[in-house]
Every structure is written in structure tokens, then in C-alpha cells.
Short mmCIF file of C-alpha atoms in Angstrom, two decimals:
data_model
loop_
_atom_site.label_atom_id
_atom_site.label_comp_id
_atom_site.label_asym_id
_atom_site.label_seq_id
_atom_site.Cartn_x
_atom_site.Cartn_y
_atom_site.Cartn_z
CA UNK A 1 0.46 -0.26 -0.24
CA UNK A 2 1.16 3.53 -1.09
CA UNK A 3 2.15 5.48 2.05
CA UNK A 4 -0.30 8.73 1.94
CA UNK A 5 1.61 12.58 2.76
CA UNK A 6 -0.55 15.60 3.07
CA UNK A 7 1.64 18.18 1.42
CA UNK A 8 0.21 22.27 2.07
CA UNK A 9 2.20 24.39 -0.33
CA UNK A 10 0.41 27.38 -2.12
CA UNK A 11 3.06 27.81 -4.97
CA UNK A 12 1.64 26.36 -7.76
CA UNK A 13 4.42 25.54 -9.67
CA UNK A 14 6.25 24.35 -6.61
CA UNK A 15 3.58 22.52 -5.33
CA UNK A 16 2.90 20.82 -8.32
CA UNK A 17 6.75 19.57 -9.35
CA UNK A 18 6.70 18.02 -5.98
CA UNK A 19 4.07 15.99 -5.73
CA UNK A 20 4.51 15.05 -9.40
CA UNK A 21 8.30 13.88 -8.45
CA UNK A 22 6.61 12.00 -5.08
CA UNK A 23 4.29 10.62 -6.76
CA UNK A 24 6.88 9.13 -9.45
CA UNK A 25 8.83 7.67 -6.14
CA UNK A 26 5.95 5.98 -5.10
CA UNK A 27 3.65 8.07 -3.18
CA UNK A 28 -0.03 9.26 -2.71
CA UNK A 29 0.06 12.80 -2.39
CA UNK A 30 -2.60 14.94 -0.77
CA UNK A 31 -2.35 17.95 -2.26
CA UNK A 32 -3.37 22.03 -0.34
CA UNK A 33 -2.90 25.11 -1.31
CA UNK A 34 -3.62 26.64 1.96
CA UNK A 35 -3.76 25.67 5.75
CA UNK A 36 -7.67 25.28 6.30
CA UNK A 37 -7.84 22.90 3.52
CA UNK A 38 -5.76 20.43 4.63
CA UNK A 39 -6.89 20.23 8.05
CA UNK A 40 -10.17 19.26 6.57
CA UNK A 41 -8.36 16.91 4.31
CA UNK A 42 -6.02 15.64 7.95
CA UNK A 43 -9.48 15.38 9.77
CA UNK A 44 -11.03 12.68 6.96
CA UNK A 45 -8.41 10.79 6.03
CA UNK A 46 -5.42 8.72 7.68
CA UNK A 47 -1.68 10.01 6.50
CA UNK A 48 1.84 9.02 7.04
CA UNK A 49 3.67 12.11 7.41
CA UNK A 50 2.82 16.10 6.74
CA UNK A 51 5.00 17.98 4.91
CA UNK A 52 3.68 21.96 5.54
CA UNK A 53 5.15 25.53 4.27
CA UNK A 54 5.11 28.12 6.72
CA UNK A 55 3.86 31.04 5.19
CA UNK A 56 0.39 29.32 3.84
CA UNK A 57 -2.58 31.72 3.54
CA UNK A 58 -5.72 31.59 5.77
CA UNK A 59 -3.77 29.39 8.51
CA UNK A 60 -0.41 29.53 8.50
CA UNK A 61 1.57 26.22 8.92
CA UNK A 62 2.96 27.07 12.75
CA UNK A 63 -1.15 27.18 13.31
CA UNK A 64 -1.71 24.11 11.35
CA UNK A 65 0.98 22.25 13.03
CA UNK A 66 -0.56 22.66 16.23
CA UNK A 67 -4.31 21.17 14.76
CA UNK A 68 -2.60 17.90 13.12
CA UNK A 69 -0.65 18.05 17.10
CA UNK A 70 -4.38 18.52 18.60
CA UNK A 71 -5.46 14.97 16.77
CA UNK A 72 -2.54 12.90 15.95
CA UNK A 73 0.83 13.55 18.38
CA UNK A 74 2.60 10.45 16.24
CA UNK A 75 2.70 11.91 12.94
CA UNK A 76 5.92 13.28 11.13
CA UNK A 77 6.01 16.98 10.56
CA UNK A 78 8.15 18.06 8.53
CA UNK A 79 8.35 21.91 7.47
CA UNK A 80 9.31 23.63 4.41
CA UNK A 81 10.04 27.21 4.29
CA UNK A 82 11.86 30.20 2.53
CA UNK A 83 12.29 31.32 5.83
CA UNK A 84 16.54 31.03 7.17
CA UNK A 85 16.67 32.36 10.56
CA UNK A 86 17.27 29.91 13.58
CA UNK A 87 14.47 31.20 15.74
CA UNK A 88 11.72 30.27 12.63
CA UNK A 89 13.53 26.45 12.52
CA UNK A 90 12.96 26.32 16.69
CA UNK A 91 9.65 27.80 16.60
CA UNK A 92 8.72 24.89 14.24
CA UNK A 93 10.04 22.29 16.49
CA UNK A 94 8.89 23.63 19.57
CA UNK A 95 5.54 23.40 17.68
CA UNK A 96 5.36 19.58 17.19
CA UNK A 97 7.62 19.28 13.98
CA UNK A 98 9.70 16.53 13.81
CA UNK A 99 12.42 18.55 10.35
CA UNK A 100 12.94 21.51 9.14
CA UNK A 101 13.72 21.58 4.84
CA UNK A 102 14.46 25.63 3.67
CA UNK A 103 14.25 26.60 0.28
CA UNK A 104 15.26 25.69 -2.29
CA UNK A 105 15.40 22.14 -1.82
CA UNK A 106 16.15 19.39 -3.42
CA UNK A 107 13.46 16.10 -4.04
CA UNK A 108 16.19 13.68 -3.34
CA UNK A 109 16.79 15.39 0.21
CA UNK A 110 13.53 15.72 1.03
CA UNK A 111 13.02 11.91 -0.14
CA UNK A 112 15.55 11.10 1.96
CA UNK A 113 14.07 12.62 4.97
CA UNK A 114 10.38 10.67 4.23
CA UNK A 115 11.77 7.53 4.33
CA UNK A 116 14.05 7.89 7.30
CA UNK A 117 10.77 8.89 9.46
CA UNK A 118 9.33 6.26 7.95
CA UNK A 119 11.42 3.70 8.43
CA UNK A 120 12.20 4.00 11.90
CA UNK A 121 8.75 4.41 12.27
CA UNK A 122 7.90 1.05 10.85
CA UNK A 123 11.21 -0.22 13.10
CA UNK A 124 9.49 1.25 15.83
CA UNK A 125 6.74 -1.17 15.23
CA UNK A 126 8.33 -4.46 14.49
CA UNK A 127 11.57 -4.34 15.92
CA UNK A 128 11.56 -2.64 19.89
CA UNK A 129 10.24 -4.04 23.49
CA UNK A 130 6.62 -3.45 24.27
CA UNK A 131 7.61 -1.42 26.84
CA UNK A 132 10.29 0.41 29.00
CA UNK A 133 9.50 0.72 32.48
CA UNK A 134 11.05 4.47 34.09
CA UNK A 135 10.68 4.83 37.43
CA UNK A 136 6.83 5.16 38.17
CA UNK A 137 6.21 6.16 34.33
CA UNK A 138 5.81 3.33 31.49
CA UNK A 139 7.12 4.11 28.20
CA UNK A 140 5.14 2.48 25.20
CA UNK A 141 7.69 3.48 22.16
CA UNK A 142 5.47 1.85 19.59
CA UNK A 143 2.42 3.45 20.79
CA UNK A 144 4.01 6.59 21.86
CA UNK A 145 3.12 7.23 25.14
CA UNK A 146 3.98 7.50 28.68
CA UNK A 147 1.73 6.09 31.36
CA UNK A 148 1.67 6.73 34.99
CA UNK A 149 -0.65 5.64 37.38
CA UNK A 150 -3.68 7.96 35.71
CA UNK A 151 -2.32 9.40 33.10
CA UNK A 152 -1.24 8.63 29.48
CA UNK A 153 1.23 11.46 27.73
CA UNK A 154 1.54 11.59 23.94
CA UNK A 155 5.14 12.02 22.21
CA UNK A 156 5.61 12.71 18.97
CA UNK A 157 7.44 10.32 16.65
CA UNK A 158 10.82 12.04 16.80
CA UNK A 159 10.70 12.31 21.09
CA UNK A 160 9.91 8.61 21.32
CA UNK A 161 13.00 8.20 18.82
CA UNK A 162 14.81 10.05 21.39
CA UNK A 163 13.69 8.80 24.36
CA UNK A 164 13.72 5.07 23.01
CA UNK A 165 17.68 5.77 22.38
CA UNK A 166 18.33 6.79 26.69
CA UNK A 167 16.48 3.95 27.67
CA UNK A 168 18.04 1.59 25.53
CA UNK A 169 21.47 2.47 27.10
CA UNK A 170 19.76 3.72 30.54
CA UNK A 171 22.71 5.26 32.71
CA UNK A 172 25.14 5.31 30.21
CA UNK A 173 26.34 8.48 28.58
CA UNK A 174 25.62 9.09 25.15
CA UNK A 175 27.66 11.35 23.15
CA UNK A 176 25.12 14.44 21.51
CA UNK A 177 26.88 13.13 17.72
CA UNK A 178 25.85 9.59 18.52
CA UNK A 179 22.31 10.45 19.14
CA UNK A 180 21.99 13.21 16.42
CA UNK A 181 23.70 10.72 14.00
CA UNK A 182 20.97 7.90 14.45
CA UNK A 183 17.92 9.98 14.83
CA UNK A 184 18.64 12.58 12.25
CA UNK A 185 21.19 11.21 10.30
CA UNK A 186 23.39 14.26 10.41
CA UNK A 187 25.28 16.17 13.36
CA UNK A 188 25.20 19.74 11.66
CA UNK A 189 25.14 22.75 14.31
CA UNK A 190 21.27 23.05 13.13
CA UNK A 191 20.19 19.13 14.14
CA UNK A 192 22.20 20.34 17.36
CA UNK A 193 19.66 22.90 18.26
CA UNK A 194 17.08 20.58 17.33
CA UNK A 195 17.93 18.19 19.71
CA UNK A 196 18.46 20.13 22.67
CA UNK A 197 14.53 21.32 21.70
CA UNK A 198 13.43 17.55 22.02
CA UNK A 199 15.50 17.28 25.42
CA UNK A 200 13.55 20.10 26.74
CA UNK A 201 10.14 18.67 25.50
CA UNK A 202 10.74 15.30 26.41
CA UNK A 203 12.00 16.76 30.33
CA UNK A 204 8.89 18.38 30.76
CA UNK A 205 6.89 15.25 30.01
CA UNK A 206 9.20 13.26 32.62
CA UNK A 207 8.08 15.64 35.34
CA UNK A 208 5.80 13.14 36.23
CA UNK A 209 8.05 11.30 38.40
CA UNK A 210 11.00 13.55 39.88
CA UNK A 211 12.97 9.75 40.06
CA UNK A 212 13.16 10.19 36.10
CA UNK A 213 16.16 12.55 34.61
CA UNK A 214 18.02 13.79 31.43
CA UNK A 215 21.09 14.54 31.91
CA UNK A 216 23.52 16.86 30.51
CA UNK A 217 27.13 16.54 30.54
CA UNK A 218 28.32 19.55 28.92
CA UNK A 219 30.26 19.38 25.88
CA UNK A 220 29.85 14.95 25.81
CA UNK A 221 25.79 14.38 25.70
CA UNK A 222 22.93 13.28 27.74
CA UNK A 223 22.20 10.33 30.04
CA UNK A 224 18.66 9.05 31.66
CA UNK A 225 18.97 8.74 34.93
CA UNK A 226 16.14 6.38 37.20
CA UNK A 227 16.76 6.91 40.77
CA UNK A 228 16.09 3.93 43.18
CA UNK A 229 13.95 5.66 45.45
#
């Protein structure tokens, strides 16, 4: 079955060229020229990944991502934008996006990011344990959930990927470069800032149990610690 992409882009020429290229690569693409049309489609159908331009009419890409996250915390979201300011990239990640691609981009680069997300999702579903006990928290990587005794906390796919890597190596210090290459496939400056954003998001969600923490070893990497009560 073809993987289905929700693609929101108001530049008609770029939208046509990108959609056509992705369809030739074997994807099913649902293309929309504004955020309202895109969220309406998302509410009516199942998608495997979302590719969103930031500067959309009616509802911009940032707002669209927020609406998508209200419905689905797990689906990968990739932003496309001509904006190159790191503040815009960080804003997109904080709103729940998993990656950010600056225009102009090549279809090969976009397809590589799509493949990485879809392959990682399949591997998580097929190979990883059903759960990890992290103090009083139960981490369910296949469901992208953290569970407490009375609450389920949703994770995005990228949050789950980072936490899974840390959980597999609990109490070990993982180098930043190792995490970046494993999760993002690269270790450049922007990816490093992206990792910091996801670590911050995970720390907020792990606060439900004070015995669980992600320690930053400056200049080295991160360590998941579960203290004994």
C-alpha cells in the first residue's frame, strides 16, 4: 500500500513539481494550497507523514501543525520554508514539528527525510520491546506514550525516537554526535539545536516522576537516569 502524504504548499508551481516527483517515487500525495483545506483533509483521512509550508494563507503552517498535533501526536511533520532564521526553525520544532527543510531544496533530500521517518516508524513497530519501566512511568515506544498511574502522555515520533535511544542505553552517557546521527542522520549545528529542543520537551513530560531525569554532560552528551526511591 502506498504511503500517504499530506502536502500543504501555496506556490502552485512548486506544489505541482514536488507532488509529481513524490508520486513518481511511489507516494500518494494529497496537496492543498491553504492550511484550512489541509486540516479539513487531515480530519477526514489517514496520513503517514505531513509536509507543510510555513507561509500558507488562511491558516499558516505553524497554526496548521498545532491543529494536527491536537489530533495526532505521532505523525511526522516536516516544515518547508524560505525562512532561514534559526528562531523560525526552533519555533517550528517547539510547535511539534520533527524536521525543517529550507527552500530551495532538492526532491532527493526531501525524499531521504521522508524515508528516514517512515523506516524508523516501521522499525519501532516491529523490533522494539513493548514497554520500558522508567521509575513510575511506563514508556510504550510502539504507541508513542508515557503512562502514569492515572494519565497517558502523548509523544511525537521524534520525541519517542530520542527517548527510546536513551532508554535502551539507560545510565550510559550517549554522545551528542551518536544521538544526532542515529535519529537525524547528521550532526550539523542546526540538528544539534533540534536535539536540545526535543530534550527540553522530553524533560517536561518526564516531570511526572521526579526520579527520572535526562542529565546533560556539557560538551559530551546526555544520560537517562532513573534514581532508586
